[in-house]
Coordinates of C-alpha atoms in Angstrom, one line a residue:
M154 CA -0.6 -33.8 -74.3
A155 CA 0.8 -37.3 -75.0
F156 CA 3.0 -39.9 -73.5
N157 CA 4.4 -42.2 -76.1
G158 CA 7.3 -44.7 -75.8
N159 CA 9.9 -44.1 -73.1
R160 CA 9.3 -41.7 -70.3
L161 CA 11.3 -38.5 -70.9
A162 CA 10.8 -36.8 -67.6
S163 CA 10.6 -37.8 -64.0
E164 CA 7.2 -38.5 -62.3
D165 CA 7.8 -35.5 -60.1
D166 CA 8.0 -33.3 -63.2
C167 CA 4.8 -34.9 -64.5
D168 CA 3.1 -34.3 -61.2
R169 CA 4.1 -30.6 -61.1
D170 CA 3.0 -30.0 -64.7
M171 CA -0.3 -31.8 -64.1
A172 CA -0.8 -29.8 -60.9
S173 CA -0.2 -26.6 -62.9
I174 CA -2.8 -27.6 -65.5
L175 CA -5.3 -28.5 -62.8
N176 CA -4.8 -25.3 -60.9
E177 CA -5.4 -23.3 -64.0
R178 CA -8.4 -25.5 -64.8
R179 CA -9.7 -24.9 -61.3
R180 CA -9.1 -21.1 -61.6
V181 CA -11.0 -21.0 -64.9
A182 CA -13.9 -23.0 -63.6
L183 CA -14.2 -20.8 -60.5
A184 CA -14.1 -17.7 -62.6
E185 CA -16.8 -19.1 -64.8
M186 CA -19.1 -19.5 -61.8
D187 CA -18.2 -16.2 -60.2
N188 CA -18.9 -14.3 -63.4
A189 CA -21.9 -16.2 -64.6
P190 CA -25.0 -14.1 -65.5
F191 CA -28.2 -14.5 -63.6
S192 CA -30.1 -17.4 -65.0
W193 CA -33.2 -19.5 -64.6
F194 CA -31.1 -22.0 -62.6
H195 CA -30.6 -19.2 -60.0
V196 CA -34.4 -18.6 -60.0
K197 CA -35.0 -22.3 -59.4
L198 CA -32.4 -22.4 -56.7
C199 CA -33.9 -19.5 -54.8
T200 CA -37.4 -21.0 -55.1
V201 CA -36.4 -24.5 -53.9
A202 CA -34.2 -23.2 -51.0
G203 CA -36.7 -20.5 -50.2
I204 CA -39.6 -22.8 -49.8
G205 CA -37.6 -24.6 -47.2
F206 CA -37.1 -21.5 -45.2
F207 CA -40.8 -20.5 -45.7
T208 CA -41.6 -23.9 -44.1
D209 CA -39.0 -23.5 -41.4
A210 CA -40.5 -20.1 -40.2
Y211 CA -44.1 -21.3 -40.5
D212 CA -43.4 -24.4 -38.4
I213 CA -41.4 -22.5 -35.8
F214 CA -43.6 -19.5 -35.3
A215 CA -47.0 -21.2 -35.7
I216 CA -46.6 -22.6 -32.2
D217 CA -46.9 -19.2 -30.6
I218 CA -50.4 -19.0 -31.9
A219 CA -51.1 -22.7 -31.4
V220 CA -50.2 -22.6 -27.7
N221 CA -53.1 -20.2 -27.1
M222 CA -55.4 -22.7 -28.8
L223 CA -54.0 -25.7 -26.9
K224 CA -54.7 -24.1 -23.5
F225 CA -58.4 -24.1 -24.3
T226 CA -58.4 -27.6 -25.7
Y227 CA -56.4 -29.5 -23.1
E228 CA -55.5 -27.1 -20.2
D229 CA -58.9 -25.7 -19.2
G230 CA -58.0 -22.2 -20.4
Y231 CA -54.6 -21.9 -18.8
I232 CA -51.2 -23.4 -19.7
S233 CA -48.3 -23.0 -17.4
P234 CA -45.4 -20.9 -18.4
W235 CA -43.0 -23.8 -18.3
K236 CA -45.2 -26.0 -20.6
S237 CA -45.4 -23.0 -23.0
T238 CA -41.7 -22.6 -22.8
G239 CA -41.1 -26.3 -23.4
L240 CA -43.2 -26.2 -26.6
K241 CA -41.3 -23.2 -27.9
V242 CA -37.8 -24.2 -26.9
A243 CA -38.1 -27.8 -28.1
S244 CA -37.7 -26.8 -31.8
A245 CA -34.8 -24.5 -31.0
I246 CA -32.9 -27.3 -29.2
G247 CA -33.6 -29.5 -32.2
N248 CA -32.3 -26.8 -34.5
L249 CA -29.1 -26.7 -32.6
V250 CA -28.6 -30.4 -33.0
G251 CA -29.6 -30.5 -36.6
Q252 CA -27.3 -27.6 -37.5
L253 CA -24.2 -29.2 -36.0
I254 CA -25.0 -32.7 -37.5
F255 CA -26.1 -31.6 -41.0
G256 CA -23.4 -28.9 -41.2
W257 CA -20.7 -31.6 -40.8
L258 CA -22.5 -34.2 -42.9
A259 CA -22.8 -31.7 -45.8
D260 CA -19.0 -31.2 -45.8
F261 CA -18.3 -34.9 -45.4
Y262 CA -20.9 -36.6 -47.7
G263 CA -21.8 -33.6 -49.9
R264 CA -24.5 -31.0 -50.2
K265 CA -26.6 -33.0 -52.6
R266 CA -26.7 -36.2 -50.6
M267 CA -28.0 -34.4 -47.5
Y268 CA -30.4 -31.9 -49.3
G269 CA -33.9 -33.2 -49.0
I270 CA -33.3 -35.5 -46.0
E271 CA -33.7 -32.7 -43.6
L272 CA -37.0 -31.7 -45.4
M273 CA -38.3 -35.3 -45.0
I274 CA -37.6 -35.1 -41.3
M275 CA -39.5 -31.8 -41.1
I276 CA -42.5 -33.1 -43.0
T277 CA -42.8 -36.3 -40.9
A278 CA -42.5 -34.5 -37.6
T279 CA -45.0 -31.8 -38.6
F280 CA -47.5 -34.4 -39.7
C281 CA -47.0 -36.3 -36.4
Q282 CA -47.6 -33.1 -34.4
A283 CA -50.9 -32.6 -36.2
M284 CA -52.0 -36.2 -35.4
S285 CA -50.8 -36.2 -31.8
G286 CA -53.2 -37.4 -29.1
Q287 CA -53.5 -37.6 -25.4
A288 CA -53.8 -40.7 -23.2
P289 CA -53.9 -41.4 -19.5
A290 CA -50.2 -42.2 -19.4
V291 CA -49.1 -39.6 -22.1
G292 CA -49.9 -35.9 -22.1
I293 CA -50.4 -34.0 -25.4
I294 CA -47.9 -31.4 -24.4
G295 CA -45.1 -33.9 -23.9
V296 CA -45.9 -35.6 -27.2
L297 CA -45.8 -32.3 -29.0
I298 CA -42.5 -31.3 -27.3
F299 CA -41.0 -34.6 -28.6
W300 CA -42.1 -34.1 -32.2
R301 CA -41.2 -30.4 -32.2
F302 CA -37.6 -31.4 -31.2
I303 CA -37.5 -33.9 -34.1
M304 CA -38.9 -31.2 -36.4
G305 CA -36.3 -28.8 -35.2
V306 CA -33.5 -31.2 -36.2
G307 CA -34.8 -31.1 -39.7
I308 CA -35.2 -27.3 -39.7
G309 CA -31.7 -27.0 -38.2
G310 CA -30.3 -29.0 -41.1
D311 CA -31.9 -26.7 -43.6
Y312 CA -29.9 -23.7 -42.4
P313 CA -26.3 -24.7 -43.5
L314 CA -27.5 -26.7 -46.5
S315 CA -29.6 -24.0 -48.1
A316 CA -27.1 -21.3 -47.2
I317 CA -24.1 -23.1 -48.7
I318 CA -25.8 -24.4 -51.8
A319 CA -27.0 -20.8 -52.6
S320 CA -23.6 -19.4 -51.8
E321 CA -21.6 -21.9 -53.8
F322 CA -23.7 -21.6 -56.9
A323 CA -24.1 -17.8 -56.9
A324 CA -22.1 -15.4 -59.0
T325 CA -20.0 -13.0 -56.9
K326 CA -21.9 -9.8 -57.8
I327 CA -25.4 -11.3 -56.9
R328 CA -24.4 -13.7 -54.1
G329 CA -25.6 -11.5 -51.2
R330 CA -29.0 -10.8 -52.9
L331 CA -29.5 -14.4 -53.8
M332 CA -28.9 -15.6 -50.3
T333 CA -31.1 -12.8 -48.9
V334 CA -34.0 -13.9 -51.1
V335 CA -33.7 -17.4 -49.8
F336 CA -33.6 -16.2 -46.2
A337 CA -36.3 -13.6 -46.7
C338 CA -38.8 -16.4 -47.2
Q339 CA -38.8 -16.7 -43.4
G340 CA -40.9 -13.5 -43.2
W341 CA -43.5 -14.9 -45.6
G342 CA -43.7 -18.1 -43.6
Q343 CA -44.2 -16.2 -40.3
L344 CA -46.9 -14.0 -42.0
T345 CA -48.6 -17.1 -43.5
S346 CA -48.9 -18.7 -40.0
A347 CA -50.9 -15.7 -38.8
I348 CA -53.0 -15.7 -42.0
V349 CA -53.8 -19.4 -41.7
S350 CA -54.8 -19.0 -38.1
I351 CA -57.3 -16.3 -39.0
I352 CA -58.7 -18.3 -41.9
V353 CA -59.1 -21.5 -39.8
L354 CA -60.7 -19.6 -36.9
S355 CA -63.1 -17.9 -39.3
A356 CA -64.0 -21.3 -40.8
F357 CA -64.9 -22.7 -37.4
K358 CA -66.4 -19.5 -36.0
D359 CA -70.0 -20.8 -35.8
A360 CA -68.8 -24.0 -34.2
I361 CA -66.8 -22.2 -31.6
L362 CA -69.5 -19.7 -30.7
S363 CA -72.2 -22.4 -30.4
A364 CA -70.0 -24.7 -28.3
P365 CA -69.9 -24.4 -24.5
Y366 CA -66.9 -22.7 -23.0
P367 CA -64.0 -23.2 -23.7
A368 CA -65.1 -24.6 -27.1
S369 CA -62.4 -27.3 -26.9
T370 CA -63.6 -29.5 -29.8
P371 CA -63.7 -27.0 -32.6
I372 CA -60.5 -25.3 -31.4
D373 CA -58.9 -28.8 -31.4
Y374 CA -59.5 -28.9 -35.1
C375 CA -58.1 -25.4 -35.5
W376 CA -54.7 -25.9 -34.0
R377 CA -54.2 -29.3 -35.8
I378 CA -55.0 -27.7 -39.2
L379 CA -52.7 -24.7 -38.4
I380 CA -49.8 -27.0 -37.5
G381 CA -50.5 -29.6 -40.2
F382 CA -50.6 -26.9 -43.0
G383 CA -46.8 -26.7 -42.6
C384 CA -46.4 -30.1 -44.4
I385 CA -47.8 -28.7 -47.7
P386 CA -44.9 -26.4 -48.9
G387 CA -42.4 -29.0 -47.7
V388 CA -44.0 -31.8 -49.8
I389 CA -44.1 -29.5 -52.9
A390 CA -40.3 -28.7 -52.6
L391 CA -39.1 -32.2 -51.8
Y392 CA -38.7 -33.6 -55.3
F393 CA -36.8 -30.5 -56.4
R394 CA -34.5 -30.7 -53.4
L395 CA -33.6 -34.3 -54.2
T396 CA -32.7 -33.4 -57.7
I397 CA -30.5 -30.3 -57.0
P398 CA -27.0 -31.0 -58.5
E399 CA -23.9 -31.1 -56.3
T400 CA -22.1 -27.8 -56.1
P401 CA -19.1 -27.7 -58.3
R402 CA -17.0 -26.3 -55.4
F403 CA -17.7 -29.4 -53.4
T404 CA -16.8 -31.7 -56.3
M405 CA -13.6 -29.7 -57.1
D406 CA -12.3 -29.0 -53.6
I407 CA -13.5 -31.9 -51.5
E408 CA -14.0 -34.7 -53.9
R409 CA -11.0 -33.2 -55.8
N410 CA -12.4 -34.0 -59.2
V411 CA -11.7 -31.0 -61.3
S412 CA -13.1 -32.6 -64.5
Q413 CA -16.5 -33.5 -63.0
A414 CA -16.8 -30.0 -61.5
S415 CA -16.3 -28.5 -65.0
K416 CA -18.9 -30.8 -66.4
D417 CA -21.3 -29.8 -63.7
I418 CA -20.7 -26.1 -64.4
H419 CA -21.5 -26.7 -68.0
A420 CA -24.7 -28.6 -67.2
V421 CA -25.9 -25.9 -64.8
L422 CA -24.9 -22.7 -66.5
G423 CA -24.6 -23.9 -70.1
T424 CA -21.5 -21.8 -70.7
T425 CA -18.7 -24.2 -71.4
T426 CA -17.9 -27.0 -73.9
Y427 CA -15.0 -29.3 -73.5
V428 CA -13.8 -32.9 -73.9
V429 CA -11.7 -34.4 -71.1
D430 CA -10.6 -38.0 -71.1
K431 CA -10.0 -40.2 -68.1
A432 CA -6.7 -38.7 -67.0
L433 CA -8.3 -35.7 -65.4
T434 CA -10.9 -37.8 -63.5
E435 CA -8.1 -38.9 -61.2
H436 CA -8.3 -37.2 -57.8
A437 CA -6.1 -34.1 -57.4
K438 CA -3.9 -33.5 -54.4
A439 CA -5.4 -30.6 -52.4
P440 CA -6.1 -29.7 -48.8
R441 CA -8.4 -32.2 -47.1
A442 CA -10.6 -31.8 -44.1
S443 CA -9.3 -33.6 -41.0
R444 CA -9.1 -32.9 -37.3
A445 CA -5.5 -31.8 -37.6
D446 CA -6.2 -29.5 -40.6
F447 CA -9.3 -28.1 -38.9
I448 CA -7.2 -27.2 -35.8
A449 CA -4.4 -25.8 -38.0
Y450 CA -6.8 -23.6 -40.0
F451 CA -8.8 -22.2 -37.0
S452 CA -5.8 -21.9 -34.7
Q453 CA -4.8 -18.9 -36.8
W454 CA -6.3 -15.8 -35.3
K455 CA -7.3 -14.4 -38.7
N456 CA -9.6 -17.4 -39.1
L457 CA -10.5 -18.0 -35.4
K458 CA -11.8 -14.4 -35.0
V459 CA -14.1 -14.9 -37.9
I460 CA -15.9 -17.9 -36.5
I461 CA -16.0 -16.3 -33.1
G462 CA -17.6 -13.2 -34.7
T463 CA -20.2 -15.2 -36.7
A464 CA -21.1 -17.5 -33.8
Y465 CA -21.5 -14.9 -31.1
S466 CA -23.2 -12.4 -33.4
W467 CA -25.8 -15.0 -34.3
F468 CA -26.1 -16.0 -30.6
A469 CA -26.8 -12.3 -29.6
L470 CA -29.2 -11.7 -32.4
D471 CA -31.3 -14.8 -31.8
I472 CA -31.8 -14.0 -28.1
A473 CA -33.8 -11.0 -29.3
F474 CA -35.3 -12.4 -32.5
Y475 CA -36.7 -15.5 -31.0
G476 CA -37.3 -13.9 -27.6
L477 CA -39.7 -11.5 -29.4
G478 CA -40.9 -13.8 -32.2
L479 CA -42.0 -16.7 -30.1
N480 CA -43.6 -14.4 -27.4
S481 CA -45.2 -11.7 -29.5
S482 CA -48.7 -12.9 -28.2
I483 CA -47.5 -12.4 -24.6
I484 CA -46.2 -9.0 -25.4
L485 CA -49.4 -7.9 -27.1
S486 CA -51.4 -9.1 -24.2
A487 CA -49.1 -7.5 -21.6
I488 CA -49.5 -4.1 -23.1
H489 CA -53.3 -4.6 -23.5
F490 CA -53.1 -4.1 -27.3
S491 CA -56.0 -6.5 -27.9
P492 CA -59.2 -4.4 -28.1
Y493 CA -61.3 -7.4 -26.7
E494 CA -61.3 -8.0 -22.9
P495 CA -61.3 -11.8 -22.2
T496 CA -64.2 -13.4 -20.3
S497 CA -65.2 -17.0 -19.7
T498 CA -67.3 -17.3 -22.8
S499 CA -66.9 -19.0 -26.1
R500 CA -67.1 -15.6 -27.9
S501 CA -64.3 -14.3 -25.7
V502 CA -62.2 -17.3 -26.7
F503 CA -62.9 -16.7 -30.4
E504 CA -62.2 -13.0 -30.3
G505 CA -59.0 -13.4 -28.2
L506 CA -57.6 -16.0 -30.6
R507 CA -58.5 -14.0 -33.7
N508 CA -57.0 -10.8 -32.3
N509 CA -53.9 -12.8 -31.5
G510 CA -53.6 -13.8 -35.2
I511 CA -54.3 -10.3 -36.3
G512 CA -51.7 -8.9 -34.0
N513 CA -49.0 -11.3 -35.3
L514 CA -50.1 -10.4 -38.9
I515 CA -49.6 -6.7 -38.2
L516 CA -46.1 -7.3 -36.7
S517 CA -45.0 -9.3 -39.7
V518 CA -46.3 -6.8 -42.3
A519 CA -45.1 -3.7 -40.4
G520 CA -41.6 -4.8 -39.5
L521 CA -40.4 -8.3 -40.4
I522 CA -41.1 -8.5 -44.1
P523 CA -40.0 -5.0 -45.1
G524 CA -36.7 -5.4 -43.2
Y525 CA -35.7 -8.5 -45.3
W526 CA -36.3 -6.7 -48.6
V527 CA -34.5 -3.5 -47.6
S528 CA -31.6 -5.8 -46.9
F529 CA -32.0 -7.2 -50.4
L530 CA -31.6 -3.7 -51.9
F531 CA -28.4 -2.9 -50.0
I532 CA -26.6 -6.1 -49.2
D533 CA -24.4 -6.2 -52.3
T534 CA -23.7 -2.4 -52.4
W535 CA -23.5 -1.2 -48.8
G536 CA -22.1 -4.5 -47.6
R537 CA -22.8 -7.1 -44.9
K538 CA -20.7 -5.7 -42.0
P539 CA -22.1 -2.1 -42.1
I540 CA -25.6 -3.4 -42.2
Q541 CA -25.0 -5.7 -39.2
L542 CA -23.3 -2.9 -37.2
M543 CA -26.1 -0.5 -38.0
G544 CA -28.7 -3.0 -37.0
F545 CA -27.1 -3.9 -33.6
I546 CA -26.6 -0.2 -32.7
I547 CA -30.2 0.8 -33.5
L548 CA -31.6 -2.3 -31.7
T549 CA -29.6 -1.4 -28.6
I550 CA -31.2 2.1 -28.6
L551 CA -34.7 0.7 -29.3
F552 CA -34.6 -1.9 -26.5
L553 CA -33.3 0.7 -24.1
V554 CA -36.2 3.0 -24.9
M555 CA -38.8 0.2 -24.7
G556 CA -37.3 -1.2 -21.5
F557 CA -36.7 1.9 -19.4
C558 CA -39.9 3.7 -20.6
Y559 CA -42.1 0.7 -20.5
D560 CA -44.3 1.9 -17.6
V561 CA -44.9 5.2 -19.4
F562 CA -45.9 3.5 -22.6
V563 CA -48.5 1.1 -21.0
A564 CA -50.1 3.8 -18.9
S565 CA -52.1 5.2 -21.9
E566 CA -53.7 4.2 -25.1
S567 CA -51.4 6.4 -27.2
G568 CA -48.4 5.1 -25.3
R569 CA -49.3 1.5 -26.1
H570 CA -49.5 2.4 -29.8
V571 CA -46.0 4.0 -29.6
F572 CA -44.7 0.8 -28.0
V573 CA -46.1 -1.3 -30.8
F574 CA -44.5 1.1 -33.3
L575 CA -41.1 0.7 -31.6
Y576 CA -41.6 -3.0 -31.5
C577 CA -42.3 -3.1 -35.2
L578 CA -39.3 -0.9 -35.8
A579 CA -37.2 -3.4 -33.8
N580 CA -38.4 -6.2 -36.0
F581 CA -37.5 -4.1 -39.1
F582 CA -33.9 -3.5 -37.9
Q583 CA -33.5 -7.1 -36.9
N584 CA -34.0 -8.1 -40.5
F585 CA -32.5 -5.0 -42.1
G586 CA -29.6 -5.9 -39.9
P587 CA -28.1 -8.8 -38.1
N588 CA -30.8 -11.4 -38.7
T589 CA -30.0 -11.4 -42.4
T590 CA -26.2 -10.9 -42.2
T591 CA -25.6 -13.5 -39.6
F592 CA -27.1 -16.0 -42.1
I593 CA -25.1 -14.8 -45.1
I594 CA -21.6 -14.2 -43.7
P595 CA -20.9 -17.7 -42.4
G596 CA -22.0 -19.1 -45.8
E597 CA -19.2 -17.1 -47.4
A598 CA -16.3 -16.7 -44.9
F599 CA -14.8 -20.2 -44.7
P600 CA -13.1 -22.6 -47.2
T601 CA -15.3 -25.1 -49.0
R602 CA -14.2 -28.1 -46.9
Y603 CA -15.4 -26.3 -43.7
R604 CA -18.0 -23.9 -45.0
S605 CA -21.0 -26.0 -44.1
T606 CA -19.6 -27.1 -40.8
A607 CA -18.7 -23.5 -39.8
H608 CA -22.1 -22.3 -40.8
G609 CA -23.7 -25.0 -38.8
I610 CA -21.6 -24.1 -35.7
S611 CA -22.5 -20.4 -36.1
A612 CA -26.2 -21.2 -36.5
A613 CA -26.1 -23.6 -33.6
F614 CA -24.9 -20.8 -31.4
G615 CA -27.8 -18.8 -32.6
K616 CA -30.3 -21.4 -31.6
L617 CA -28.5 -21.6 -28.2
G618 CA -29.4 -17.9 -28.0
A619 CA -33.1 -18.8 -28.8
V620 CA -33.1 -21.3 -25.9
V621 CA -31.6 -18.8 -23.5
A622 CA -34.3 -16.3 -24.6
Q623 CA -37.1 -18.7 -23.8
L624 CA -35.6 -19.6 -20.5
A625 CA -35.2 -15.9 -19.7
W626 CA -38.9 -15.4 -20.2
G627 CA -39.7 -18.1 -17.7
G628 CA -37.0 -17.0 -15.3
T629 CA -38.2 -13.4 -15.2
G630 CA -41.8 -14.3 -14.9
G631 CA -42.6 -12.8 -18.3
S632 CA -41.6 -9.3 -17.3
V633 CA -41.6 -7.4 -20.7
K634 CA -39.8 -4.4 -19.1
L635 CA -36.9 -6.5 -17.7
I636 CA -36.6 -8.6 -20.9
M637 CA -36.3 -5.4 -23.0
Q638 CA -33.5 -4.1 -20.8
I639 CA -31.6 -7.4 -21.0
F640 CA -32.0 -7.4 -24.8
A641 CA -30.5 -3.9 -25.0
F642 CA -27.3 -5.1 -23.3
I643 CA -27.1 -8.2 -25.5
M644 CA -27.4 -6.1 -28.7
L645 CA -24.5 -3.9 -27.5
T646 CA -22.3 -7.0 -27.2
G647 CA -23.3 -7.9 -30.8
V648 CA -21.8 -4.6 -31.9
L649 CA -18.4 -5.7 -30.5
S650 CA -18.5 -9.2 -32.1
T651 CA -19.3 -7.7 -35.5
L652 CA -16.0 -5.8 -35.5
L653 CA -14.3 -9.3 -35.7
L654 CA -15.9 -10.0 -39.1
P655 CA -14.5 -9.3 -42.6
E656 CA -16.5 -7.6 -45.3
T657 CA -17.4 -10.2 -47.9
K658 CA -19.3 -8.2 -50.5
Q659 CA -18.1 -8.5 -54.1
R660 CA -15.3 -11.0 -53.2
S661 CA -14.9 -14.5 -54.4
L662 CA -15.4 -17.3 -51.8
E663 CA -11.9 -18.4 -52.3
D664 CA -10.5 -14.9 -51.6
I665 CA -12.6 -14.6 -48.4
S666 CA -11.3 -18.0 -47.1
N667 CA -7.9 -16.6 -46.2
E668 CA -6.1 -19.4 -48.1
E669 CA -3.5 -19.0 -50.9
Q670 CA -5.1 -20.1 -54.1
R671 CA -2.0 -20.3 -56.3
G672 CA -0.8 -23.8 -56.2
Y673 CA -3.9 -25.0 -54.3
I674 CA -3.6 -28.3 -56.1
T675 CA -0.2 -29.9 -55.6
G676 CA -0.4 -32.9 -57.9
M677 CA -2.4 -36.0 -58.7
C678 CA -3.2 -38.8 -56.3
H679 CA -2.3 -41.4 -59.0
S680 CA 0.7 -41.1 -61.2
L681 CA 0.2 -41.1 -65.0
T682 CA 1.8 -44.1 -66.7
S683 CA 4.1 -43.8 -69.7
Q684 CA 1.3 -44.9 -72.1
T685 CA -1.4 -42.5 -70.8
R686 CA -2.7 -40.1 -73.3
L687 CA -4.6 -36.9 -72.4
T688 CA -6.5 -34.7 -74.7
L689 CA -8.0 -31.5 -73.4
Y690 CA -10.0 -29.0 -75.4
I691 CA -11.6 -26.2 -73.3
P692 CA -13.3 -23.4 -75.2
F693 CA -14.9 -21.1 -72.6
S694 CA -17.3 -18.3 -73.3
G695 CA -16.5 -15.1 -71.6
V696 CA -13.3 -16.4 -69.9
V697 CA -9.8 -16.4 -71.4
D698 CA -8.4 -19.9 -70.9
P699 CA -4.7 -20.6 -71.6
L700 CA -5.6 -24.3 -71.9
R701 CA -7.6 -23.8 -75.0
E702 CA -5.6 -26.5 -76.7
V703 CA -2.9 -28.2 -74.7
S704 CA -0.4 -30.4 -76.4
R705 CA 2.9 -31.3 -74.9
R706 CA 5.2 -34.3 -74.9
W707 CA 7.3 -35.6 -72.1

């Protein structure tokens, strides 16, 4: 394409022709990503994002075990329900704040610029928890609540960032499985918190048994090591997070730099070769995020119903997921599943804490982890919406049975084992169900300029559900029977919200967004002068590109 001598066409004609070229260039670039084969870059992406979710789950759920250690260290063997609730709910409130803030920041400043910052917040806050102390004017519980809130902000930021980066880099046919692998690392984090607690207690066994009741000094070491261990995976992943490239979709649709996005695709996937000179580095005219545009997009029912569906479904799910996950020790104790009866001896303390860790380990292995990986098998074939519907329906039935038959179950040894089996089954269908899909769908269902923001909003509603769940435990006096009945009703409402959602499997992100893609770019932000020369050579492997050699004179 060349401009020599006098201008032979109007600037509007030039703008339309350039817009047509850029739209085609964008289409080809998107097709290249959507059809890319699975590569080592995808493995790296899953590993780096997955380590973050491993750390998230470890840091969140380790507190359920640590609370039982803290009560022997600082609370003379008893910690009030509201102090326990404060420790558990602080990170959830921080999650809510972090998801909203980082979700918006990732759409405004970019995924790459924010990725790693949230991990640094998590690492710092986790380390500070492990080093927290008590003084006459400051209680250890209050200090821990503060640092768990800060840690929660970092964890909250990890949700939209990891989800969107995985979604926007993934090929269409493997996107669901890739996002599931990232999210499934939660299960391994939760399992590891139980394993570390057992190892640490075993290491300090002699010191605990030889110390006078309640063995506060050796147990103080135990909970600090348990919490502090959460820093290690985060530190390992930090460098790789800071070096993750920007997603081509952000570069193309938000920075509106089609040329740079094409270069990034080439660098990441190694599938294209081209030379583009300065002309295409000018910003394209395309839809931009703004308050008016946000209102215009989400005021359409076809878009509004999607964010209502994703937000409420996540809210409903997290009421049960965190209601159970952060109180599993209370449930195991309430049904007398621990084979060791507590007494005021150091051995009783040790056995009770070890059995608590073993119980959490059993729950993770028997229900949580298998559920994630069964989702992995079916997410791209069966689809997101059927899995979520099935999960909510089965969870409704399970909680009804556990709630209304609770007295029968706890009346006998065999009944308690049946209750634990149903409890593990509920964990399984949370993860082979809405826990996985509520993470995936918001990362797919919205346009690039609002994808992270909308995911953050949806996730924040989920953490609001986690807060409600913890307050419900305190408000009901820890009544497992009543809690299960409430959970059953909440799961039923999740069935209704799922009906608002689209099916996203095997569809491109642009198709799911409900926006017309033809003519998405309307021109260039800067007009080309009469002396500008543009050369464009774009041989693509695997994609037919009509711009293979463009040469036209105006």
